[in-house]
Tab-separated table of N, CA and C in Angstrom:
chain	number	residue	atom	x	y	z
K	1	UNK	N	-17.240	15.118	-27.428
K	1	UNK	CA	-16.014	14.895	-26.683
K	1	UNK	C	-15.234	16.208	-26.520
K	2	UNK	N	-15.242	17.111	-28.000
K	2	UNK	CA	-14.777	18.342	-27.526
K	2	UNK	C	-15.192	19.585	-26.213
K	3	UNK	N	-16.544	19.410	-25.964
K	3	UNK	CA	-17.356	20.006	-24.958
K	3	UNK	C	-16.590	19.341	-23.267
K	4	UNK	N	-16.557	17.987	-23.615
K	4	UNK	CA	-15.938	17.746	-22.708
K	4	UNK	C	-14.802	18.080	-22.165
K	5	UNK	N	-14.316	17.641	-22.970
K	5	UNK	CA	-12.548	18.216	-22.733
K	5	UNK	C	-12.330	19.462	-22.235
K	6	UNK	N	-13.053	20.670	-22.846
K	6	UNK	CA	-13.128	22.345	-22.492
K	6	UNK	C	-13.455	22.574	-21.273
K	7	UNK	N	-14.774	21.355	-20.670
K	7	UNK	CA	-15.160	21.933	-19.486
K	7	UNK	C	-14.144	21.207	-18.388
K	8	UNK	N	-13.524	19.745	-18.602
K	8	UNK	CA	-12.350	19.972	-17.647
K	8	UNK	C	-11.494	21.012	-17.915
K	9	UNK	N	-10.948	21.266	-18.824
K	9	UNK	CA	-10.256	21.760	-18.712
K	9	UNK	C	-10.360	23.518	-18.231
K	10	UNK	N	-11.500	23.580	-17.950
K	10	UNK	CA	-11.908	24.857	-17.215
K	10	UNK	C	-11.972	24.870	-16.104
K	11	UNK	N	-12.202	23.658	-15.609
K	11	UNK	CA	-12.185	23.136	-14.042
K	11	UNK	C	-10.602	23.554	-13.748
K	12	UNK	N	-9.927	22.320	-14.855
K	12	UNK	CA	-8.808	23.160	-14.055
K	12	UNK	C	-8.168	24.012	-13.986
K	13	UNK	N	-8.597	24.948	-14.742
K	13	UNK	CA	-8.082	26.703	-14.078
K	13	UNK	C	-8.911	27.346	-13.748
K	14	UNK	N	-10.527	26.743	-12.952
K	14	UNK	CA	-10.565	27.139	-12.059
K	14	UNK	C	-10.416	26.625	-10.710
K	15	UNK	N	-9.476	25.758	-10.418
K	15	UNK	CA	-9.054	25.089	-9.374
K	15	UNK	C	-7.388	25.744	-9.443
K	16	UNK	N	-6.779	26.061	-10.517
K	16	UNK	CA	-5.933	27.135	-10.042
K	16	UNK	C	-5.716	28.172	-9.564
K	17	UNK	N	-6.932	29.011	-10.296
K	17	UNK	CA	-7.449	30.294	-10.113
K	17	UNK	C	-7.777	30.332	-8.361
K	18	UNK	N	-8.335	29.447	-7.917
K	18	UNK	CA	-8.373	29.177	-6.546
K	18	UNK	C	-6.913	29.500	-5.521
K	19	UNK	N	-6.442	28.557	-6.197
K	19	UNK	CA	-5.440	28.172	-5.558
K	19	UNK	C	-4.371	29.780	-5.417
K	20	UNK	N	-4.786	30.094	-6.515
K	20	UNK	CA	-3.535	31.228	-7.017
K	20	UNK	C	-4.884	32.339	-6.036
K	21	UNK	N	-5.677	32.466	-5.364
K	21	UNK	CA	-6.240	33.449	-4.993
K	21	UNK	C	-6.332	33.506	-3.572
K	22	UNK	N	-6.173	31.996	-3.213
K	22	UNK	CA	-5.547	31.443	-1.704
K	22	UNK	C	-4.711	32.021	-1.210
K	23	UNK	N	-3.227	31.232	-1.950
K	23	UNK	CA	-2.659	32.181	-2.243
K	23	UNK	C	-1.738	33.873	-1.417
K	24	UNK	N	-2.377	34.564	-2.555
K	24	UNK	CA	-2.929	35.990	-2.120
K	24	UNK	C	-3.383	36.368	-1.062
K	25	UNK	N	-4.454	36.144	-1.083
K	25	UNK	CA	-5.243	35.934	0.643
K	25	UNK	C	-4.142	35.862	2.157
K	26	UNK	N	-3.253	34.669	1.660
K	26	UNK	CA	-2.482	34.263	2.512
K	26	UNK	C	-1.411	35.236	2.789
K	27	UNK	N	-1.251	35.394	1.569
K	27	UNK	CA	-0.068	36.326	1.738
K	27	UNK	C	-0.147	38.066	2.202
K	28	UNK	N	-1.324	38.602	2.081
K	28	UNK	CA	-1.934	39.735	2.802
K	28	UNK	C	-1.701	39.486	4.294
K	29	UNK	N	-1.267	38.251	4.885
K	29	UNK	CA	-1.725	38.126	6.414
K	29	UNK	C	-2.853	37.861	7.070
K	30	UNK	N	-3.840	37.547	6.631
K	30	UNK	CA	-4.681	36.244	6.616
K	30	UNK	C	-4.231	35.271	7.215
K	31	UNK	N	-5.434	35.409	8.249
K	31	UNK	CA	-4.933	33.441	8.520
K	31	UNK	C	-5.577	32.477	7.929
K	32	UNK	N	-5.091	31.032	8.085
K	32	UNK	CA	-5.715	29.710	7.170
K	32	UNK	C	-7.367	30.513	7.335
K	33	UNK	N	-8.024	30.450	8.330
K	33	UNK	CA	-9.139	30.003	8.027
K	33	UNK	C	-9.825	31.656	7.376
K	34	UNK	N	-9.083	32.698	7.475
K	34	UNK	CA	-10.031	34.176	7.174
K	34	UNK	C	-9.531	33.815	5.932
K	35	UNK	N	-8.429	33.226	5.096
K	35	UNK	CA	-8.032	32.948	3.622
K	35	UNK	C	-9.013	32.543	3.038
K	36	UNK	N	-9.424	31.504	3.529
K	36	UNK	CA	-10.199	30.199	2.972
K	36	UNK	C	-11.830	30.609	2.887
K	37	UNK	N	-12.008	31.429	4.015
K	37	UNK	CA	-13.587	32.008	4.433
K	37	UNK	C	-13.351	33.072	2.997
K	38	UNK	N	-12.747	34.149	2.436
K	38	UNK	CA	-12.507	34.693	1.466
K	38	UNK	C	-13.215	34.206	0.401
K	39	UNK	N	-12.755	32.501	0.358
K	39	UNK	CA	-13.248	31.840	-1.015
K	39	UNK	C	-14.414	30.564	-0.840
K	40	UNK	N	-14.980	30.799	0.023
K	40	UNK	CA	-16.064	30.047	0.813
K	40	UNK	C	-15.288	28.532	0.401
K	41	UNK	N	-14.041	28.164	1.044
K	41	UNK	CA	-13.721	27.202	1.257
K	41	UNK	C	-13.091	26.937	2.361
K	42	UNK	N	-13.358	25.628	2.898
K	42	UNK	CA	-13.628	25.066	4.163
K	42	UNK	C	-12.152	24.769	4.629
K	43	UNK	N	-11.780	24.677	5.786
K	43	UNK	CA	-10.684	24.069	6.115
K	43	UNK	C	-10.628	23.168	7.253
K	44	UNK	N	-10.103	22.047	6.858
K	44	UNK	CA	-10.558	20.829	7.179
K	44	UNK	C	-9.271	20.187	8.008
K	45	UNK	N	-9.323	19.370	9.341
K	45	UNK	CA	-8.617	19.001	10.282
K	45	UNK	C	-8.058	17.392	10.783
K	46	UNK	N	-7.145	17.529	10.245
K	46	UNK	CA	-7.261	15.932	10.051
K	46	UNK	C	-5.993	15.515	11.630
K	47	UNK	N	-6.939	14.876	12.953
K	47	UNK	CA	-6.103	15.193	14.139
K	47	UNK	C	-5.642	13.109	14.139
K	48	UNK	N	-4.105	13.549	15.199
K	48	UNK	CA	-3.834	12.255	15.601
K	48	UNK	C	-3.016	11.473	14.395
K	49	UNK	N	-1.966	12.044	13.553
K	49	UNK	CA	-1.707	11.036	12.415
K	49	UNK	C	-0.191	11.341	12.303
K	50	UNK	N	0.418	9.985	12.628
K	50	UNK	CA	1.650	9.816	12.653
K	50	UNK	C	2.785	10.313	11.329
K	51	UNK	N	4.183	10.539	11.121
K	51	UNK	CA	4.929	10.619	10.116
K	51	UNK	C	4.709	9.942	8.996
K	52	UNK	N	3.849	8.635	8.818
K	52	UNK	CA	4.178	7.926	8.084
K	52	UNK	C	1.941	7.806	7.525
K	53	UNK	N	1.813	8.712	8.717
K	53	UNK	CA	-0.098	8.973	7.984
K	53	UNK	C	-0.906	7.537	8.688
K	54	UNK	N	-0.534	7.300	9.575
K	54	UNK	CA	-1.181	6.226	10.559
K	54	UNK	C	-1.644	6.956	12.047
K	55	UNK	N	-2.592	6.363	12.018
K	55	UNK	CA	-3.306	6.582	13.706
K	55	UNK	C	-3.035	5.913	14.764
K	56	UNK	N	-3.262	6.380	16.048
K	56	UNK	CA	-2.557	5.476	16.907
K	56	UNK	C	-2.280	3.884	17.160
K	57	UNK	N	-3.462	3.500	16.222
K	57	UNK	CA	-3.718	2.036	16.032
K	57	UNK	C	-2.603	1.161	14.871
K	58	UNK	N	-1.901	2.362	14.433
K	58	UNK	CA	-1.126	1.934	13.206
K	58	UNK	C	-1.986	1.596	12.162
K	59	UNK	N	-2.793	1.898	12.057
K	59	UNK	CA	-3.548	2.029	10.528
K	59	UNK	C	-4.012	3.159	10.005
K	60	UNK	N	-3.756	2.949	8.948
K	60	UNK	CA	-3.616	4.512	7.564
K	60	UNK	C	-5.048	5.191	8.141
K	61	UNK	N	-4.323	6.234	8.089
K	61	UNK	CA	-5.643	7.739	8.300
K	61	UNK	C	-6.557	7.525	6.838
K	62	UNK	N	-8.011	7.116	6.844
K	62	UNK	CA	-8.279	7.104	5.560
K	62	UNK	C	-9.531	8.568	5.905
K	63	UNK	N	-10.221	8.571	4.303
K	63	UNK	CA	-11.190	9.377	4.133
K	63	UNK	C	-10.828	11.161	4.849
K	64	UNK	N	-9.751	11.116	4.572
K	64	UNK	CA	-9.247	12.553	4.875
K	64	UNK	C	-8.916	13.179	3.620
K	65	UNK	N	-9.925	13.977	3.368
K	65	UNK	CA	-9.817	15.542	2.142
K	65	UNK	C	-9.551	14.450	0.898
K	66	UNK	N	-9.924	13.404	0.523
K	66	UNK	CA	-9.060	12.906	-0.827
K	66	UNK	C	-8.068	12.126	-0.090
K	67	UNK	N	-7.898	11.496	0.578
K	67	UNK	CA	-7.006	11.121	1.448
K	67	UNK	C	-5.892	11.413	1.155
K	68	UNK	N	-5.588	12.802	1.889
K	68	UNK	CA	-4.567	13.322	2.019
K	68	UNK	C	-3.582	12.913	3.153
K	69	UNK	N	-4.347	12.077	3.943
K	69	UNK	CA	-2.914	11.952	5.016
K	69	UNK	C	-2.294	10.928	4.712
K	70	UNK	N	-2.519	10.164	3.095
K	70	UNK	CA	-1.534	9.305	2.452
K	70	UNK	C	-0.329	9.748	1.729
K	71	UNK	N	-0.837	11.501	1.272
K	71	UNK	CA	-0.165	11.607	0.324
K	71	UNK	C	1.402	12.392	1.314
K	72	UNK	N	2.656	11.298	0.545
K	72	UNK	CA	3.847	11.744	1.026
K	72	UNK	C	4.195	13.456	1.398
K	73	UNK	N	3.639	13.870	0.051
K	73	UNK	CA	4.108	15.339	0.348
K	73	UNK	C	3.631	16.329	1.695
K	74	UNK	N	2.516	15.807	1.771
K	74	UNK	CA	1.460	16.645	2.720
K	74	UNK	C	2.161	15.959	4.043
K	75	UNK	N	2.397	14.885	4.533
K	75	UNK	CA	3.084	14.434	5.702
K	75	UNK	C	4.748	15.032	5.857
K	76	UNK	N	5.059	15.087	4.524
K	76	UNK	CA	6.534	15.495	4.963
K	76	UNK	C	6.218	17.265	5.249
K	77	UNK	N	5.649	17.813	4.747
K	77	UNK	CA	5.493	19.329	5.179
K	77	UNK	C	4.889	19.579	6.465
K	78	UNK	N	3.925	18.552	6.768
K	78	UNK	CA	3.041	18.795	7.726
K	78	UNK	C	4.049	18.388	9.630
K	79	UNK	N	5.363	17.298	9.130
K	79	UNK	CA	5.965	17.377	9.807
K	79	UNK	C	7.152	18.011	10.284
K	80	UNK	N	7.974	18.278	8.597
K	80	UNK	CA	8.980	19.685	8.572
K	80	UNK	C	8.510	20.881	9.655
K	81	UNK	N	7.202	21.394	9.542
K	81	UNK	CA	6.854	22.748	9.721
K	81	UNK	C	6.861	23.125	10.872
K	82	UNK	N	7.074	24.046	11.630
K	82	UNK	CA	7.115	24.423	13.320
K	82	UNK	C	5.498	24.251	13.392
K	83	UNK	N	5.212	24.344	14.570
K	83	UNK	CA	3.957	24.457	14.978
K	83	UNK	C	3.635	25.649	14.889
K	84	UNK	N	2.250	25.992	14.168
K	84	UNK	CA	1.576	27.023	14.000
K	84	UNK	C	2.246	28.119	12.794
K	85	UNK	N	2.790	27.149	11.679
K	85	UNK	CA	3.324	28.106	10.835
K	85	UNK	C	2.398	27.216	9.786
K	86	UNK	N	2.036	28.216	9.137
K	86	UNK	CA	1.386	27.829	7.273
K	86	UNK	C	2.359	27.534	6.224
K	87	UNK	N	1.803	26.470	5.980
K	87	UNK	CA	2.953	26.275	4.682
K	87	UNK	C	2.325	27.320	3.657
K	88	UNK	N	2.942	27.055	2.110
K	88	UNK	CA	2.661	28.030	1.099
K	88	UNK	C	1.431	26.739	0.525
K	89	UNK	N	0.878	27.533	-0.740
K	89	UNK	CA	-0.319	26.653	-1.395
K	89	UNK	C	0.822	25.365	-2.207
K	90	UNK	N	0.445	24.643	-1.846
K	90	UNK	CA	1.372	23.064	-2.179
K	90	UNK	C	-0.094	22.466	-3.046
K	91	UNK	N	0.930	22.265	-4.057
K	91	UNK	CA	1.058	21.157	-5.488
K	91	UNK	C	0.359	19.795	-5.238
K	92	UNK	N	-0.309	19.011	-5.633
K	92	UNK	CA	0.150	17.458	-5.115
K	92	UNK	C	-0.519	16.743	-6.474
K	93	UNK	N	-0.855	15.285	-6.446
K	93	UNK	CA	-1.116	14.717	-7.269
K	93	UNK	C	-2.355	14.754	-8.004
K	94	UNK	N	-2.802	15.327	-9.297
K	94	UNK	CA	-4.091	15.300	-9.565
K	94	UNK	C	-4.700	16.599	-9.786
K	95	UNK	N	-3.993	17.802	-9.935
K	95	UNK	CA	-4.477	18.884	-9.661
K	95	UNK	C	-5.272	19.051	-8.570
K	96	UNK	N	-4.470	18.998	-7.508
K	96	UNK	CA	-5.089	19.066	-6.558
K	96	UNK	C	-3.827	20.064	-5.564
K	97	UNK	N	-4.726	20.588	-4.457
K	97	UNK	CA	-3.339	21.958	-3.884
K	97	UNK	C	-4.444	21.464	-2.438
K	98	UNK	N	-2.944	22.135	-1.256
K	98	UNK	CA	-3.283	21.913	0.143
K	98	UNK	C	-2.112	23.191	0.712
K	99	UNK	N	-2.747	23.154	1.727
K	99	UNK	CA	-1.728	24.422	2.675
K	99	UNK	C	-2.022	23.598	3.959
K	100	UNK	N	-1.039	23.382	4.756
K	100	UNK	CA	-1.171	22.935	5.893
K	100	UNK	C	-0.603	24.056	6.724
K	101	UNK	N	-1.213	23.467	8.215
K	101	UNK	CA	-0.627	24.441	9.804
K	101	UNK	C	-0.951	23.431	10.796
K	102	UNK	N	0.319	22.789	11.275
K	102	UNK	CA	0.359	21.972	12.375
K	102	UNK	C	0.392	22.420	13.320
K	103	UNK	N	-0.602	21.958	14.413
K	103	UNK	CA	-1.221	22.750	15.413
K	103	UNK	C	-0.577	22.180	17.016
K	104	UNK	N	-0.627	21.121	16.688
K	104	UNK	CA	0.091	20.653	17.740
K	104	UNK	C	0.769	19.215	17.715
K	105	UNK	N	1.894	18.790	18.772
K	105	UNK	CA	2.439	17.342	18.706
K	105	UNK	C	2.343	17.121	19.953
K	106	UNK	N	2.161	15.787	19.919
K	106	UNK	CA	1.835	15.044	21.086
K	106	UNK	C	3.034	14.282	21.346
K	107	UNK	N	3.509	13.867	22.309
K	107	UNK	CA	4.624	13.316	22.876
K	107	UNK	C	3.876	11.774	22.654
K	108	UNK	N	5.019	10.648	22.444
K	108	UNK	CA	5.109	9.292	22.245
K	108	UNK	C	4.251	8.823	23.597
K	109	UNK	N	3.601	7.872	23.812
K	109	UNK	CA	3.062	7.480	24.876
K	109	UNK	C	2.347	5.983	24.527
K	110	UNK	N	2.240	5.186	25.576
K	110	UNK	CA	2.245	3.680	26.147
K	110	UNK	C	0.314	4.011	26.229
K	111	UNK	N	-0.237	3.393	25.541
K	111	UNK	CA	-2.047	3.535	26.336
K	111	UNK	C	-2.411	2.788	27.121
K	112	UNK	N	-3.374	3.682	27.849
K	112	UNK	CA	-3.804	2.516	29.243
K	112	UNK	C	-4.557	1.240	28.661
K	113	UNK	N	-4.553	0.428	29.708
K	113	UNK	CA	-5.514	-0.967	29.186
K	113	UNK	C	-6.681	-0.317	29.267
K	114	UNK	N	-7.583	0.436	29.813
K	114	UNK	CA	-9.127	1.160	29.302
K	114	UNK	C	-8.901	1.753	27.897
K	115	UNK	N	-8.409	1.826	27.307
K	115	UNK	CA	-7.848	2.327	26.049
K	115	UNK	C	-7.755	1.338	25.111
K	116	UNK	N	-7.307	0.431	25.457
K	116	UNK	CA	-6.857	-0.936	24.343
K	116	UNK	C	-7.584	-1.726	24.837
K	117	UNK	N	-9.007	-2.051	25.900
K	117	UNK	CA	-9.091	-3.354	26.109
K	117	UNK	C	-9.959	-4.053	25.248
K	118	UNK	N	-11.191	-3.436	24.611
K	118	UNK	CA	-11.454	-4.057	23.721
K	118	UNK	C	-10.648	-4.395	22.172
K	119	UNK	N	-9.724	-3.942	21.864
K	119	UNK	CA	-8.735	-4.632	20.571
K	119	UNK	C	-8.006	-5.550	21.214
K	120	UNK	N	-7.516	-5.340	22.496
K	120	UNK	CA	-7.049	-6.898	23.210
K	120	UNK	C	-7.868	-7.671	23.215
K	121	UNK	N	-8.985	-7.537	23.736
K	121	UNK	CA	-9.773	-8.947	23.918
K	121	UNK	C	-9.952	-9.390	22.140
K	122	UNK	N	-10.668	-8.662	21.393
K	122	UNK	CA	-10.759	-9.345	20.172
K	122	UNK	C	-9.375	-9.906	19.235
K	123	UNK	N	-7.920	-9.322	19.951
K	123	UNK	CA	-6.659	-9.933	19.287
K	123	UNK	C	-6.650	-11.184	19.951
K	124	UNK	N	-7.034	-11.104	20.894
K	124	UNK	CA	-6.886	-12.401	22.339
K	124	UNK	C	-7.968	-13.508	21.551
K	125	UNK	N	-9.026	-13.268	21.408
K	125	UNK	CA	-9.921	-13.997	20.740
K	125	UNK	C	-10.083	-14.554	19.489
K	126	UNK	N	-9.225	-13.586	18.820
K	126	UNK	CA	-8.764	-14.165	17.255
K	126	UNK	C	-7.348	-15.163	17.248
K	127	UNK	N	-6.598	-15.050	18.154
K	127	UNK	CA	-5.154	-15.899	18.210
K	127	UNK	C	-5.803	-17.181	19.126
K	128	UNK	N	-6.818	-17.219	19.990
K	128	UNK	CA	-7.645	-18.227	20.193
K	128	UNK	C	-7.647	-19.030	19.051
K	129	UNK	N	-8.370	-18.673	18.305
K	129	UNK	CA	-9.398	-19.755	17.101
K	129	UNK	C	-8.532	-19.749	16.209
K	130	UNK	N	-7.506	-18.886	16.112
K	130	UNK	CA	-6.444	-19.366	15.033
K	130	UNK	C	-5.249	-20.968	15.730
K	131	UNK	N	-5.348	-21.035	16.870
K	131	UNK	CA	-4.596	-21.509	17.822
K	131	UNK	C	-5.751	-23.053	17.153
K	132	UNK	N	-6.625	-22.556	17.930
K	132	UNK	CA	-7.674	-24.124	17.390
K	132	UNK	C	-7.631	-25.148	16.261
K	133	UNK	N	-7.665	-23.469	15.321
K	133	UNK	CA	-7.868	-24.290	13.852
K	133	UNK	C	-6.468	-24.489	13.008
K	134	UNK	N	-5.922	-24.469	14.140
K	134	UNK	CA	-4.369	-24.740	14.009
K	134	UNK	C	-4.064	-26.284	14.165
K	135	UNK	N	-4.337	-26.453	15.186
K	135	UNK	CA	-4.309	-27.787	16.204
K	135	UNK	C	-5.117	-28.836	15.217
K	136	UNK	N	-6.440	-28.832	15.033
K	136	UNK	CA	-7.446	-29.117	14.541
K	136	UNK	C	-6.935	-29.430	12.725
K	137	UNK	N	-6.292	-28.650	11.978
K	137	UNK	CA	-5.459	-29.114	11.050
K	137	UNK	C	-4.679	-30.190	11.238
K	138	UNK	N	-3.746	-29.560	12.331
K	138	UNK	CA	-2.654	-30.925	12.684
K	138	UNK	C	-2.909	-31.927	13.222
K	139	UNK	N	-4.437	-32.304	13.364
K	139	UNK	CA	-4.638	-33.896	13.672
K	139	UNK	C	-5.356	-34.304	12.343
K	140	UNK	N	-5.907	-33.075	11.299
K	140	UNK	CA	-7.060	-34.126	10.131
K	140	UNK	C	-5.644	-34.474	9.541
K	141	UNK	N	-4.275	-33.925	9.459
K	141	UNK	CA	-3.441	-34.418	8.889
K	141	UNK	C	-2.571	-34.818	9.402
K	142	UNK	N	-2.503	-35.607	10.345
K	142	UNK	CA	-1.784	-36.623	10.997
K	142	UNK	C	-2.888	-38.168	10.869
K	143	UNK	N	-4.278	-37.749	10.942
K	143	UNK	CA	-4.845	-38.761	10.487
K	143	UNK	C	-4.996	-39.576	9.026
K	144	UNK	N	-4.729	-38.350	8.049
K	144	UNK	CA	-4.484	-38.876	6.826
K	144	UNK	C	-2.987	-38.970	6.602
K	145	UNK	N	-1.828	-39.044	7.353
K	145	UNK	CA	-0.691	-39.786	7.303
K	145	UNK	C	-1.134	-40.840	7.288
K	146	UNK	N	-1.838	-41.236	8.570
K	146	UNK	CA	-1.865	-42.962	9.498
K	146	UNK	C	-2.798	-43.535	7.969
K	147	UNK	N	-3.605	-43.336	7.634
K	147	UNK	CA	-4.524	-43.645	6.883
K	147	UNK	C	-4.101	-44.012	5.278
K	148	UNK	N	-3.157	-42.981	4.896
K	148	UNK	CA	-2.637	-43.697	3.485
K	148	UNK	C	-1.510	-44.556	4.054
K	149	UNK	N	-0.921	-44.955	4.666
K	149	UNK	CA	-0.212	-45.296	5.484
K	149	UNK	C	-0.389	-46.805	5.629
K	150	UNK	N	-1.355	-46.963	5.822
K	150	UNK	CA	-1.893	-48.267	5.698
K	150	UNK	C	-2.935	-48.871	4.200
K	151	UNK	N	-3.020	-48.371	3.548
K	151	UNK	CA	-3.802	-48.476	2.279
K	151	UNK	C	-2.460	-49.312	1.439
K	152	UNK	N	-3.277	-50.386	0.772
K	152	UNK	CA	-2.336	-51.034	-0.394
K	152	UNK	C	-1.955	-49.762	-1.178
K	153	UNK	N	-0.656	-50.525	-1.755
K	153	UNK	CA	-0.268	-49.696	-2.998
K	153	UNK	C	-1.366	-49.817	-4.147
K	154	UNK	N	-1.609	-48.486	-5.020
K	154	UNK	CA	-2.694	-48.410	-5.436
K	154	UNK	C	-2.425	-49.065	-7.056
K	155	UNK	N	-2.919	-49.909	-7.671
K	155	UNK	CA	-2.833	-50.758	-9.314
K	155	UNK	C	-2.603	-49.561	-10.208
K	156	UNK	N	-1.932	-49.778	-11.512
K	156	UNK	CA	-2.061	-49.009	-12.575
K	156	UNK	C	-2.831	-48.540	-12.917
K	157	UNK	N	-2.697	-46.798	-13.532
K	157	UNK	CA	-4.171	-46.175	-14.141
K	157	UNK	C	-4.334	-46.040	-15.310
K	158	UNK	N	-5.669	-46.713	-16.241
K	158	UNK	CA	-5.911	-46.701	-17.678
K	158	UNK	C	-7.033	-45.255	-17.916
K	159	UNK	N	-6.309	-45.069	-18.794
K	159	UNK	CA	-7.511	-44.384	-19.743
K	159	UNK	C	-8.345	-45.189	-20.376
């Protein structure tokens, strides 16, 4: 268990050591990606994700870096920041560090129906059969109103 412990805990300074060499890099005037090429680490693009880390569909950006476009901090910097400015090497949960550079914003916009028509038809098709098995409830139990309804009162129960 002691072996263990040493080698996380080597991980994580060398996931600082990273971070703290990023960093550096960055701060020479480097851009994101000649920083990152420095430390043969990748920099990764996560496009289309609202203030709150949702896609146009309104559902959560998943499988991004560790899913980072959940984590609060990385959305509030990533939206603070002007376009095309680097943040500094940022902290987050887990020993884990990110630098963002928002590249661009897209203005609010209405999508065409070639855009939405297949999630319409399958919302259209699901409020269908919910509609059915709606209806379809409210007669098996209108039939078992009518039905105890007419049944004697039922005799005493023995053990």
């Amino acid at each position: 268990q002691i072996a263990s412990t040493l080698v996380a805990e080597q991980a994580i300074d060398t996931v600082y050591d990273y971070a703290n060499q990023l960093e550096d890099n960055l701060g020479t005037g480097a851009s994101l990606s000649e920083a990152a090429a420095q430390l043969d680490m990748i920099v990764g693009i996560i496009e289309n994700i609202d203030r709150n880390g949702r896609d146009i569909d309104g559902q959560p950006v998943t499988d991004s870096y560790g899913d980072l476009a959940t984590d609060s901090l990385f959305l509030q910097q990533a939206w603070e920041l002007d376009i095309d400015t680097i943040s500094t090497v940022i902290e987050t949960v887990g020993n884990s560090f990110f630098v963002v550079r928002p590249t661009d914003e897209a203005d609010s916009r209405s999508r065409s129906l070639d855009e939405v028509r297949n999630r319409l038809a399958a919302d259209w098709t699901q409020q269908r059969a919910l509609d059915a098995a709606r209806a379809q409830a409210e007669q098996i139990m209108s039939s078992a109103d009518t039905s105890l309804a007419n049944d004697p009162e039922s005799g005493l129960f023995r053990r």
